[in-house]
Coordinates of C-alpha atoms in Angstrom, one line a residue:
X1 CA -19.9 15.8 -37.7
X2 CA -21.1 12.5 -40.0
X3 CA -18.1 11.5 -42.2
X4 CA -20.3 12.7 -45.4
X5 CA -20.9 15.9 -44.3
X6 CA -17.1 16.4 -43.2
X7 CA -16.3 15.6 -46.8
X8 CA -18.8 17.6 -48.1
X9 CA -17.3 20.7 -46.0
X10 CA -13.8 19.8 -47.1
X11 CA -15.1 19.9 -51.0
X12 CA -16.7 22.7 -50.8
X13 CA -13.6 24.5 -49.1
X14 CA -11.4 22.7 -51.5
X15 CA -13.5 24.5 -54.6
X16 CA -12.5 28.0 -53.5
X17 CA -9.1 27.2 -52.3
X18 CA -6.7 30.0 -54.2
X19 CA -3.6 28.0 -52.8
X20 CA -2.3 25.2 -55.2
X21 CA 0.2 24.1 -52.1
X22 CA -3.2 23.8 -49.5
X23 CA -5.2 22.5 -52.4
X24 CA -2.9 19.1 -52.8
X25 CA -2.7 18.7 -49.3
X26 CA -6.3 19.0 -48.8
X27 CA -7.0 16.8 -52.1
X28 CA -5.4 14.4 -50.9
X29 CA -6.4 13.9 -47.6
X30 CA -10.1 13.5 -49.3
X31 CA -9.0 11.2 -52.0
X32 CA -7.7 9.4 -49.0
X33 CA -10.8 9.7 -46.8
X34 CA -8.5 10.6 -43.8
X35 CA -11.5 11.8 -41.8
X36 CA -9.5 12.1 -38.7
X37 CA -7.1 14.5 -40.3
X38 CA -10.1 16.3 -41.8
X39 CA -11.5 16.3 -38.6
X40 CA -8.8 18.0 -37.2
X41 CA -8.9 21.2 -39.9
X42 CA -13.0 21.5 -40.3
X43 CA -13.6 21.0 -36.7
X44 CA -14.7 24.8 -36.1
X45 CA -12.9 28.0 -37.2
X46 CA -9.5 29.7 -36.4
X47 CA -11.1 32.4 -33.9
X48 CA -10.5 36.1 -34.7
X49 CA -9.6 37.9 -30.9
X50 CA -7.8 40.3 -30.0
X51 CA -4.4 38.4 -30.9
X52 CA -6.1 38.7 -34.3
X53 CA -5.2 35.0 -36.0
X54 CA -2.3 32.5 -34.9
X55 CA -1.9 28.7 -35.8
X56 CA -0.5 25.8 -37.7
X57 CA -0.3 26.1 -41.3
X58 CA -2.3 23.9 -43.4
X59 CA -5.4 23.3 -45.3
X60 CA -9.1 24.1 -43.9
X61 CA -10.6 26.5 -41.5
X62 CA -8.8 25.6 -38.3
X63 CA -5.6 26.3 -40.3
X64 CA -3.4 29.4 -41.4
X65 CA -3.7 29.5 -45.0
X66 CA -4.8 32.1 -47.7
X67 CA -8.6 31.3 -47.6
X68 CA -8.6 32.3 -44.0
X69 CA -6.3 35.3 -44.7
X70 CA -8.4 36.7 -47.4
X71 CA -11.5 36.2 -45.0
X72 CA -9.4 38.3 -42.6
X73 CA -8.6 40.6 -44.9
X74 CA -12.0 40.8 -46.2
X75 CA -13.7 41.4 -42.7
X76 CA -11.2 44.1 -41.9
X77 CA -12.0 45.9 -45.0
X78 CA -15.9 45.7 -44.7
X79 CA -15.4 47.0 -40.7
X80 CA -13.4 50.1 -42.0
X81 CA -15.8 50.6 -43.9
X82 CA -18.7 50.6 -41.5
X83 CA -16.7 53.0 -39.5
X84 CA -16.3 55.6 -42.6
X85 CA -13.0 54.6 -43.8
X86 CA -13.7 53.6 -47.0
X87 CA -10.7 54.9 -49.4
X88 CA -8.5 55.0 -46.3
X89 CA -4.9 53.6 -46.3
X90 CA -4.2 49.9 -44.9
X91 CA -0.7 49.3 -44.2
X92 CA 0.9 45.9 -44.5
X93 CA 3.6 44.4 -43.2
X94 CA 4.9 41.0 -43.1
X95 CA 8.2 38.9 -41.5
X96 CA 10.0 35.7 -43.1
X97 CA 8.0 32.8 -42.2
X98 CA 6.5 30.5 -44.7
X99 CA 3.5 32.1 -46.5
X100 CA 3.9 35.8 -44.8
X101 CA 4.8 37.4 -48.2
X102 CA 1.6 35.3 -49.5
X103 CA -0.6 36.6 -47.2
X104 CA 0.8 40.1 -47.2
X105 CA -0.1 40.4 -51.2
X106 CA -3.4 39.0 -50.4
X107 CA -4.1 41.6 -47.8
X108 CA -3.5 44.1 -50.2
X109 CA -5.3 42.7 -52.5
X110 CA -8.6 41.9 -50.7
X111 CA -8.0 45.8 -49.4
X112 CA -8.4 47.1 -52.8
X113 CA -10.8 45.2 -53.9
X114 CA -12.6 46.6 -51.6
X115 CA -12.1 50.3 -52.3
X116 CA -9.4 50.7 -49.4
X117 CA -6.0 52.1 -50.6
X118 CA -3.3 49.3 -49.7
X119 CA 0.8 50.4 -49.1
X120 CA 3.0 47.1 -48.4
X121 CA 6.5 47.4 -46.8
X122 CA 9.4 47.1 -49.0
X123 CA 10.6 43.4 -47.7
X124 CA 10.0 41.0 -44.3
X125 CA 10.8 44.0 -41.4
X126 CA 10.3 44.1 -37.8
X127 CA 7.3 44.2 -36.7
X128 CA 7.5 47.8 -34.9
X129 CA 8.6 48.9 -38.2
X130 CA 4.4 48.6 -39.6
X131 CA 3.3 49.9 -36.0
X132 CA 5.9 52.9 -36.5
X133 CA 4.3 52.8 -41.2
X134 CA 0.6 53.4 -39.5
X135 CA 1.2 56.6 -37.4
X136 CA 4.0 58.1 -39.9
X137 CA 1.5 57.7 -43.1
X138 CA -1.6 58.4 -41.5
X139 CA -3.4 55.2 -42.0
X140 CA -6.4 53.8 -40.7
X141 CA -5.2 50.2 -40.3
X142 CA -2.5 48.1 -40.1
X143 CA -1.8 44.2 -40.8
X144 CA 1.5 42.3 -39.7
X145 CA 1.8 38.9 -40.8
X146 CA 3.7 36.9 -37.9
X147 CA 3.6 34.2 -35.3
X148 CA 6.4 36.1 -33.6
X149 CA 8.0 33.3 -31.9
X150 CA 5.5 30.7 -32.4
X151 CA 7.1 27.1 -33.6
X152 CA 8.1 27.2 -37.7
X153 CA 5.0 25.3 -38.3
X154 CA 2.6 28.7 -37.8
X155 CA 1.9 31.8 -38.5
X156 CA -0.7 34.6 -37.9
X157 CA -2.0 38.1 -38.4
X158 CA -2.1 40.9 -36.3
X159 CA -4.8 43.7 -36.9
X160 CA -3.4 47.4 -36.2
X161 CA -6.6 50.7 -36.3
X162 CA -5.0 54.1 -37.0
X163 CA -4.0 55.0 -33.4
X164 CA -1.0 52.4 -34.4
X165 CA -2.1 50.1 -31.3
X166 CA -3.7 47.0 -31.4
X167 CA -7.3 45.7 -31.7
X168 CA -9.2 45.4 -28.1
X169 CA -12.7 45.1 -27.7
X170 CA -14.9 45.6 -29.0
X171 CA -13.1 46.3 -32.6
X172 CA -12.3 42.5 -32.7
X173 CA -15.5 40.8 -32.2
X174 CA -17.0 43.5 -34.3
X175 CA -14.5 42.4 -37.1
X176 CA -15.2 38.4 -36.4
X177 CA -18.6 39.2 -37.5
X178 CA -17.8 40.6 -40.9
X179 CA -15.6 37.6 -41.3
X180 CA -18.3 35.3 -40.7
X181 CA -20.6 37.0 -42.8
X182 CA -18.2 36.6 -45.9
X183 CA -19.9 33.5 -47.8
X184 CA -18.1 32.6 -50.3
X185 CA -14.4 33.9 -51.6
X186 CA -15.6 34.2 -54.3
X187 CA -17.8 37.6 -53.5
X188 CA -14.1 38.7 -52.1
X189 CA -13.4 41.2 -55.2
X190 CA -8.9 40.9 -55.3
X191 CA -7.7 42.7 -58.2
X192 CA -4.0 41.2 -59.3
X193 CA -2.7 45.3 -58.9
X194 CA -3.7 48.3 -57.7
X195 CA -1.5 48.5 -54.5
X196 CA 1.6 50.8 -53.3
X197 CA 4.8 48.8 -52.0
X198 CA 6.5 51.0 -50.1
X199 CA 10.3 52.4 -50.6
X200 CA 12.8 52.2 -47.9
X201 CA 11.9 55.9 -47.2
X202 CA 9.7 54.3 -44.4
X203 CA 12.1 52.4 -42.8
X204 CA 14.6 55.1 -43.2
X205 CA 11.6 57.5 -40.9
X206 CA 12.0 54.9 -38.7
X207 CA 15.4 54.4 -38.3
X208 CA 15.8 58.1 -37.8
X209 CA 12.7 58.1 -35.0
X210 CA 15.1 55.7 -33.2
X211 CA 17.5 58.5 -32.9
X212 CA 15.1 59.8 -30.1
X213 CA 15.0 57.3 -27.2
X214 CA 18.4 58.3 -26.4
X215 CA 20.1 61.2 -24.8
X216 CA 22.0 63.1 -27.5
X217 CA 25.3 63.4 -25.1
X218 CA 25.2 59.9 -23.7
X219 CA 28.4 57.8 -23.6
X220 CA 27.9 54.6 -26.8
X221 CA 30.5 52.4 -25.6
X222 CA 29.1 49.2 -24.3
X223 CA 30.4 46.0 -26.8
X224 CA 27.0 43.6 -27.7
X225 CA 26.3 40.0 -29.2
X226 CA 23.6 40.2 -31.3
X227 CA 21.6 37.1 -32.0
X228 CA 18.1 37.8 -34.9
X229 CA 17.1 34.3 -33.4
X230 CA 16.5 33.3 -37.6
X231 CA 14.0 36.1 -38.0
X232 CA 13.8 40.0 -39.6
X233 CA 15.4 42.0 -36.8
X234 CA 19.3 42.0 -37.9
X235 CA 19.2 44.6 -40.5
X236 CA 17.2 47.3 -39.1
X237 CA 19.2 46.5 -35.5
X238 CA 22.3 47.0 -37.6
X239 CA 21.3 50.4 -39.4
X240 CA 19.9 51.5 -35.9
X241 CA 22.8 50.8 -34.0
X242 CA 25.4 52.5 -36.5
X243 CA 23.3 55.5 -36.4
X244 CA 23.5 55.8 -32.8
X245 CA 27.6 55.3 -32.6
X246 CA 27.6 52.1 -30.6
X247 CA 30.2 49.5 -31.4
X248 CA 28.9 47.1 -34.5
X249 CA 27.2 44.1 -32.8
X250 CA 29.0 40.7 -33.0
X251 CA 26.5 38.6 -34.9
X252 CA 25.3 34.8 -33.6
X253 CA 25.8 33.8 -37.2
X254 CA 24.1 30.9 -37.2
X255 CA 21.1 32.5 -36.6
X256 CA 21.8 36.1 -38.0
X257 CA 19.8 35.3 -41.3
X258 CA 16.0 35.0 -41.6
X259 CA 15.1 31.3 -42.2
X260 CA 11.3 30.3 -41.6
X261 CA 12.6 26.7 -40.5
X262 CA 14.6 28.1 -37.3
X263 CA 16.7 25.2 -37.3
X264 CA 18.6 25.9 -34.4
X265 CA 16.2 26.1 -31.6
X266 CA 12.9 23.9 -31.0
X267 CA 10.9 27.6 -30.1
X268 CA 12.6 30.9 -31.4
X269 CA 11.9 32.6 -28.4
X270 CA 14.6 33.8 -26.1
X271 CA 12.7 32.8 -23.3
X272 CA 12.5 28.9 -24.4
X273 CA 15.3 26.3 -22.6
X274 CA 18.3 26.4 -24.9
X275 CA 17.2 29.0 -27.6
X276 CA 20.0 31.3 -26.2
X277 CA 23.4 28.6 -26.1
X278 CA 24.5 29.5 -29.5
X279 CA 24.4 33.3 -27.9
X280 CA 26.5 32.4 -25.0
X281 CA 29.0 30.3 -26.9
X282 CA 29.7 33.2 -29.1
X283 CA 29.7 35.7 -25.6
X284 CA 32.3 33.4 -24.3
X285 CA 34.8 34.3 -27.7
X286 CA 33.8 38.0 -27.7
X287 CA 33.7 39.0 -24.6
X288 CA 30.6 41.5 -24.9
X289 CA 29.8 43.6 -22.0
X290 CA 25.8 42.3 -22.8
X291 CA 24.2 39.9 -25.4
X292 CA 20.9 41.0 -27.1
X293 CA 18.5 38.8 -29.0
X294 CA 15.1 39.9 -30.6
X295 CA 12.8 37.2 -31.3
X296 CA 11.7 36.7 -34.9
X297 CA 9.5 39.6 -35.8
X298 CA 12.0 41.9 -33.5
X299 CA 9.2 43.3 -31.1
X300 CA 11.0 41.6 -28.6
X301 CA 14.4 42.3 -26.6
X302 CA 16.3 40.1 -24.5
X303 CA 19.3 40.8 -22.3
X304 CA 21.7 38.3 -21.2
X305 CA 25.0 39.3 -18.5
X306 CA 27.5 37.8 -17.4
X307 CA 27.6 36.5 -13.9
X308 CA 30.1 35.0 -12.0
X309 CA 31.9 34.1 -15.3
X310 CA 28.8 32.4 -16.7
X311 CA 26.0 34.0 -18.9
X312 CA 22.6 34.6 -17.7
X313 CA 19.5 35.9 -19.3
X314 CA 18.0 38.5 -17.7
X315 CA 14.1 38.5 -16.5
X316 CA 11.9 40.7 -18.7
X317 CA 10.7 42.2 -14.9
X318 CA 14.2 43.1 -14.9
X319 CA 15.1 44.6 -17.8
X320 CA 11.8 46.7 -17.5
X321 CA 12.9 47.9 -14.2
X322 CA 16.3 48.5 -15.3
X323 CA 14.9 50.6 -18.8
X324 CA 12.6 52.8 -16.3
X325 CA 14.7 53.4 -13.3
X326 CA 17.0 54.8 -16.5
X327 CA 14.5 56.9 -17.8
X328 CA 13.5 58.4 -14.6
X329 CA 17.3 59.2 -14.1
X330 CA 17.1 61.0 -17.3
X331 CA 13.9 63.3 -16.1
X332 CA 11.1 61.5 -18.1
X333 CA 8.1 62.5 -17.3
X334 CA 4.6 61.0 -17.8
X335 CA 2.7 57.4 -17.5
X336 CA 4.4 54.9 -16.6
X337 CA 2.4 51.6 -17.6
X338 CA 2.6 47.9 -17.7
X339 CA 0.1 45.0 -17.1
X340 CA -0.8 42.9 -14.7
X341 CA 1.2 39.7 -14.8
X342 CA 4.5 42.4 -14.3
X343 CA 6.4 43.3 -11.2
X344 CA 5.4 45.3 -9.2
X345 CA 8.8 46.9 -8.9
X346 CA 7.5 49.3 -11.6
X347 CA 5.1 51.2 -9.2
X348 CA 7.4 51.5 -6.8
X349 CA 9.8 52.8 -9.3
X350 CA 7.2 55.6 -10.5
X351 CA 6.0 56.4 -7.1
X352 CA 9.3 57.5 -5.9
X353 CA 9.9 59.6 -8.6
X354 CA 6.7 60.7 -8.3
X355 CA 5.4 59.8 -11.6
X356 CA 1.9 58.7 -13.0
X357 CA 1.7 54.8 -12.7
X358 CA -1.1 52.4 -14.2
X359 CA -1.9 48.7 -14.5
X360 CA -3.4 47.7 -17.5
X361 CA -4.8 43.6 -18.7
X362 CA -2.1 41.6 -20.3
X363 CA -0.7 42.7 -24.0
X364 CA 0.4 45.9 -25.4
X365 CA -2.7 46.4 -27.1
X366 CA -3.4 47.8 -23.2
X367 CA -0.8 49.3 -22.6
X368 CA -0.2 51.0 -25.4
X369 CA -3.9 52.7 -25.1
X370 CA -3.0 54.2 -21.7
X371 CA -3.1 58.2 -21.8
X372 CA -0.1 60.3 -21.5
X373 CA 2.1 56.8 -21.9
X374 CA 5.7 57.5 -21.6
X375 CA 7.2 54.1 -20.4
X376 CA 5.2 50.6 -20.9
X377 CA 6.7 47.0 -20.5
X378 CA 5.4 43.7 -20.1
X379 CA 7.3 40.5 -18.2
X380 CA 7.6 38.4 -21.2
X381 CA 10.5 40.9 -23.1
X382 CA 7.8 43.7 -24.1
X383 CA 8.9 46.9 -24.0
X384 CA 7.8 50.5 -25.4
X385 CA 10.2 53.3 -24.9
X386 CA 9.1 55.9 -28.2
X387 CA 5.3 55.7 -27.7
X388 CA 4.5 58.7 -29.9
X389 CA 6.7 56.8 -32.7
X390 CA 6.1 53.2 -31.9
X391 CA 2.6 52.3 -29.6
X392 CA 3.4 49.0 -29.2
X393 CA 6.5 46.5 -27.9
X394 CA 9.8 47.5 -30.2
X395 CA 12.8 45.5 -29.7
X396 CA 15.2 47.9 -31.5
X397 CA 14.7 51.3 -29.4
X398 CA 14.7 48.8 -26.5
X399 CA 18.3 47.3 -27.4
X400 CA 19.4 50.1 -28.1
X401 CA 18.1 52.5 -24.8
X402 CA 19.5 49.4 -22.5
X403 CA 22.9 49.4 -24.5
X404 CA 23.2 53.0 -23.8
X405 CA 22.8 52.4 -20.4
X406 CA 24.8 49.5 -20.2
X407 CA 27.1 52.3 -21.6
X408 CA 26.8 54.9 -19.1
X409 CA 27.3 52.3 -16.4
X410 CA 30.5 50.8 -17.9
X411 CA 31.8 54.5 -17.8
X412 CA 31.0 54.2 -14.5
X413 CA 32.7 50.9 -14.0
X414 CA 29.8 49.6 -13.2
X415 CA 26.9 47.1 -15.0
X416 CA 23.4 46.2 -15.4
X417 CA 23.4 43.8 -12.4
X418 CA 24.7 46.8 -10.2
X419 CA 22.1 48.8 -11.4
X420 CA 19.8 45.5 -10.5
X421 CA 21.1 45.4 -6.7
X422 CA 20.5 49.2 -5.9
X423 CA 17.1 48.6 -7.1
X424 CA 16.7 46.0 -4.6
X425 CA 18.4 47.7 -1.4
X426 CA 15.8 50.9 -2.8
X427 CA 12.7 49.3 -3.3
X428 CA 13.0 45.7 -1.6
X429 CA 14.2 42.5 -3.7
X430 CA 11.1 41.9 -6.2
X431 CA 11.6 38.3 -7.1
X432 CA 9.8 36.8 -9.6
X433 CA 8.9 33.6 -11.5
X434 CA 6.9 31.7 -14.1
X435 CA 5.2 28.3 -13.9
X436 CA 4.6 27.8 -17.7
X437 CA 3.1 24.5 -18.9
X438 CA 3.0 23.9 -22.9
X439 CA -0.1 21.3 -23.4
X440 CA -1.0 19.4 -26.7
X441 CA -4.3 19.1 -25.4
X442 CA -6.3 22.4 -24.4
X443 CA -8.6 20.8 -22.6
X444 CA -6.0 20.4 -19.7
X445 CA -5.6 23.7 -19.7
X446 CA -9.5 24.3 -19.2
X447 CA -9.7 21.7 -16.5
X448 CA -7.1 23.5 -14.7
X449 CA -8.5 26.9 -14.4
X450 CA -12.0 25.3 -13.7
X451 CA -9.9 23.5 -10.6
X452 CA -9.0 26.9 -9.1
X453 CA -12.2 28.3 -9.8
X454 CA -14.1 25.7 -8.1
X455 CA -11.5 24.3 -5.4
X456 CA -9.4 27.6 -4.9
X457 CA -6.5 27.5 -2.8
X458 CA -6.4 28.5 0.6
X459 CA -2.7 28.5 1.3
X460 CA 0.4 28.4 -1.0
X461 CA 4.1 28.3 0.5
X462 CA 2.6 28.3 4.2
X463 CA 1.1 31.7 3.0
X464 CA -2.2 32.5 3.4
X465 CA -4.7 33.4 0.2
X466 CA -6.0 36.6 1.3
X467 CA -7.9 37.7 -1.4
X468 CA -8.7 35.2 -4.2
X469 CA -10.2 37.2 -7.6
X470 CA -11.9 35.6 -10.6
X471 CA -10.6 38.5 -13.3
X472 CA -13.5 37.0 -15.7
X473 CA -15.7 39.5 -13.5
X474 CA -13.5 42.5 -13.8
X475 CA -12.0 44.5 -11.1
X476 CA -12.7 48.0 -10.3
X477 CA -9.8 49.5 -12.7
X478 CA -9.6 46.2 -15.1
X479 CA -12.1 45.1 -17.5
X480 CA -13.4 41.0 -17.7
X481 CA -10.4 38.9 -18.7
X482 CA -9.7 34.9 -18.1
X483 CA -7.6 34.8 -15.3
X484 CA -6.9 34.2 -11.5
X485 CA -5.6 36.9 -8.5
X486 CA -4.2 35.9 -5.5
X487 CA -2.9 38.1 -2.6
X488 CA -0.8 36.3 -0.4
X489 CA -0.8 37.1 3.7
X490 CA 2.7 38.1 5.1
X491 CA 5.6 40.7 4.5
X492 CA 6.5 39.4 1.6
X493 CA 3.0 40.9 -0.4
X494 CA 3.2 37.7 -2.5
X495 CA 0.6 37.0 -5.3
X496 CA -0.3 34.9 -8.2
X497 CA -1.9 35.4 -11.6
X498 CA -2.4 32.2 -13.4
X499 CA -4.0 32.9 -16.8
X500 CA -4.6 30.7 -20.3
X501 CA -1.6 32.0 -22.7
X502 CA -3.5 34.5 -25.6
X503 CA -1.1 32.9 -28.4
X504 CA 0.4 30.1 -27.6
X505 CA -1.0 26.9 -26.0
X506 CA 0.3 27.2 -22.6
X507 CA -1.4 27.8 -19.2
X508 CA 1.1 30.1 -17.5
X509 CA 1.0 31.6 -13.8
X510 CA 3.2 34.8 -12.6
X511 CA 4.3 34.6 -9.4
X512 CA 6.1 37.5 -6.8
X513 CA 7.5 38.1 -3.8
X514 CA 9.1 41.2 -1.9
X515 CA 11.6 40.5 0.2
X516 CA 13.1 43.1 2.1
X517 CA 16.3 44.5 2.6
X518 CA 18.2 46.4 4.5
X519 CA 21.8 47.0 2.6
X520 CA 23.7 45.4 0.0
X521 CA 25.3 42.6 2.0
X522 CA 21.8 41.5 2.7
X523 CA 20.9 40.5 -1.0
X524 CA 22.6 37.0 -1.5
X525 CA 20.2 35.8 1.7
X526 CA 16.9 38.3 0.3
X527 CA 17.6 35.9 -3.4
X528 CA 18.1 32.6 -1.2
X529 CA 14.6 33.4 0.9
X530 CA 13.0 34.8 -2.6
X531 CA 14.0 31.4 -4.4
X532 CA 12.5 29.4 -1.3
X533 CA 9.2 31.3 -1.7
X534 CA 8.6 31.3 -5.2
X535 CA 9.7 27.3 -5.4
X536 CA 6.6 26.8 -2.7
X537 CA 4.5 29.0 -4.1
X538 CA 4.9 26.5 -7.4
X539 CA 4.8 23.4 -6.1
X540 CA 1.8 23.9 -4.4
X541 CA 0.2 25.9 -7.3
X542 CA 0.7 22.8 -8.9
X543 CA -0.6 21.2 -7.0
X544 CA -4.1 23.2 -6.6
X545 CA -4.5 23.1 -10.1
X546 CA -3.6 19.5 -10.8
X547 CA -1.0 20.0 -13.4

């Protein structure tokens, strides 16, 4: 793009920008002529998938920021309305991060505008608090505003249709196109009123759905640490957890409160190096029998134990194990689900108990669409135990259904990592790992899968590559997705899936390995030989795809 024309784009934008925060910044990178910077936010368009929008905040089109949000809004709203939906309910919901409650008013304002009826949640809530708002009021669409555990500089929006699940194709593309269409904002009709924000008698229908995911005589005695990890979950955990009987969390105060700046960690995600320490210091006074942790919009759940006098987090592979093996004790019945880049422990779990078991592509918005779901969880702390309340990932039912069984262990005398090594001696030990690479520039991330696809590897840890599929063609029970299969040779029924993260900008590859065993006292050399395997499989994964 010539320099005049970039400057030309960026006036134009600049004319229509509603935002008198963007509109500085964006004025003064023209009065400045900073073309690279310009560059950098009219270079294209934020693109509207299936994760609906995520990125930095900031003037321009490659930016969060309320022209893009109103485009959003305004595609949304001219989709439900091809579909018949006109005068239908949009529910909007929003977490703490910097411009959420902006956008959220926005939403509701571009909604109707447009003829749509708009309801707005009371104050920043969890996330499976508006996925719980869509089902319970009968709406035909949903909007959350979060980056869930993106860095503080971002945010996004997350597109909901009345089944409370997710966007999948071809509903997103479909909406992309009435986005594109939208010309100018100033054909986007957003009337200052007209909107419904909701009363707490929503949350309350929530908080009393939560009521259901645990078994009315179970014992509530297990003793938490509770860390919101800066974000919206605290309250609602609190309410939820009082209601049930459990003893009241002890808070990780330094992060118990939202603040959209999370100054504590460098990512607010439980999974991130270091993001937890604050959580284990405060373990270490307490004494808990297990620390939780949502991540910011609290559609997340992390579990952390204590092991030989030290604090571990658990894998999300473990934790969904753990959660259905509980269930199944408990006589639930129906599909179990969870996608491809999960254990496979799940199946084995479900098959035993002779339960209904699929695989679905990564994200909840599969998962959540499989029929007759009772039980869905994903590796990276995703996990839905009330799909006929919540059809997505909910990080409150899920702290709350692994506290109870925490619970009924500790009655027992017993804990979550027993319950971990009898799934082992039952099923084999299913160790798993990630190699996750953060990149600045995505083009290294592109040059990586194009690597495997054109030079795939033959052999990882001395195993051979059985079966090598390119997901972009679809398998027989998946559709087209961007991502790698491999099926390892040997006893171990090893694989890999190495795939471009949907929301972040990572390339990330999920990695097993089964290793057998006999008996309990054969577990501390199954881990040893499970380490080995997975640390070969990375290096020369690594390798393969030159990063």
């Amino acid at each position: 793009m010539q320099d005049t024309e970039l400057l030309a784009r960026a006036e134009a934008w600049l004319a229509e920008d509603p935002d008198p925060e963007t509109r500085e910044e964006l004025a003064k990178l023209i009065e400045s002529a900073d073309t690279q910077a310009l560059a950098e936010r009219f270079a294209g368009t934020l693109q509207f998938g299936t994760a609906g929008l995520r990125g930095e905040l900031g003037a321009g089109p490659m930016r969060m920021n309320r022209s893009v949000v109103i485009r959003a809004a305004a595609g949304l709203a001219a989709y439900l309305r091809s579909k018949g939906e006109a005068g239908g309910l949009v529910v909007v919901g929003y977490d703490a991060r910097h411009k959420s409650a902006d956008f959220a008013r926005d939403t509701a304002a571009v909604m109707t505008g447009a003829g749509l009826r708009a309801a707005v949640l009371p104050r920043p809530l969890p996330t499976p608090v508006l996925a719980f708002a869509i089902r319970h009021l009968g709406a035909v669409a949903g909007v959350e505003v979060t980056a869930s555990h993106n860095p503080p500089r971002d945010n996004g929006y997350k597109v909901y249709l009345g089944d409370g699940s997710q966007i999948v194709p071809p509903a997103d593309a479909e909406i992309a196109a009435e986005i594109e269409a939208i010309r100018t904002l100033h054909d986007v009709p957003r009337p200052d009123s007209g909107w419904e924000t909701l009363d707490e008698d929503v949350l309350e229908a929530y908080l009393a759905r939560t009521d259901a995911v645990l078994a009315p005589d179970s014992p509530r005695t297990a003793r938490t640490v509770y860390t919101a990890m800066h974000g919206v979950g605290k309250d609602t955990l609190l309410a939820a957890f009082a209601r049930a009987g459990f003893p009241e969390p002890v808070l990780v105060t330094e992060q118990a409160d939202p603040d959209p700046d999370f100054p504590t960690v460098a990512f607010p995600n439980p999974e991130e190096p270091g993001a937890m320490d604050l959580s284990f210091a405060a373990a270490r006074t307490a004494n808990p029998d297990l620390i939780i942790a949502n991540d910011p919009d609290a559609d997340r759940c992390a579990v952390a134990v204590k092991e030989n006098e030290n604090w571990r987090m658990l894998r999300g592979d473990e934790v969904g194990a753990l959660l259905a093996a509980h269930l199944v004790a408990r006589g639930a019945s129906g599909v179990f689900a969870e996608s491809i880049v999960s254990s496979s422990l799940l199946g084995r779990i479900a098959e035993k108990a002779g339960l209904p078991y699929e695989e679905t592509l990564t994200g909840f918005k599969w998962i959540a669409r499989v029929d007759g779901l009772r039980y869905g969880y994903e590796e990276a702390l995703g996990y839905c135990v009330d799909p006929e309340g919540v059809r997505d990932k909910d990080g409150i039912t899920a702290a709350l259904l692994v506290t109870e069984l925490a619970s009924t262990l500790k009655e027992q005398g017993r804990t979550l990592l027993d319950a971990l090594d009898d799934l082992a001696v039952a099923h084999g030990l299913h160790a798993t790992d990630q190699l996750s690479v953060r990149v600045e520039d995505l083009a290294i991330i592109t040059k990586a899968m194009a690597t495997l696809r054109e030079t795939p590897p033959t052999e990882l840890a001395g195993l051979r590559v059985a079966q090598a599929e390119d997901l972009t063609r679809g398998t027989a029970t998946l559709p087209p997705t961007d991502g790698l299969r491999y099926t390892l040779d040997g006893e171990y029924r090893a694989r890999v899936i190495v795939r471009p993260s949907g929301t972040e900008p990572k390339l990330k590859c999920y990695l097993e390995a089964v290793i057998p065993v006999e008996a309990h006292s054969d577990l501390a050399s199954a881990r040893a030989e499970g380490t080995r395997v997975l640390n070969a499989i990375k290096r020369d994964l690594s390798t393969a795809a030159g990063i």
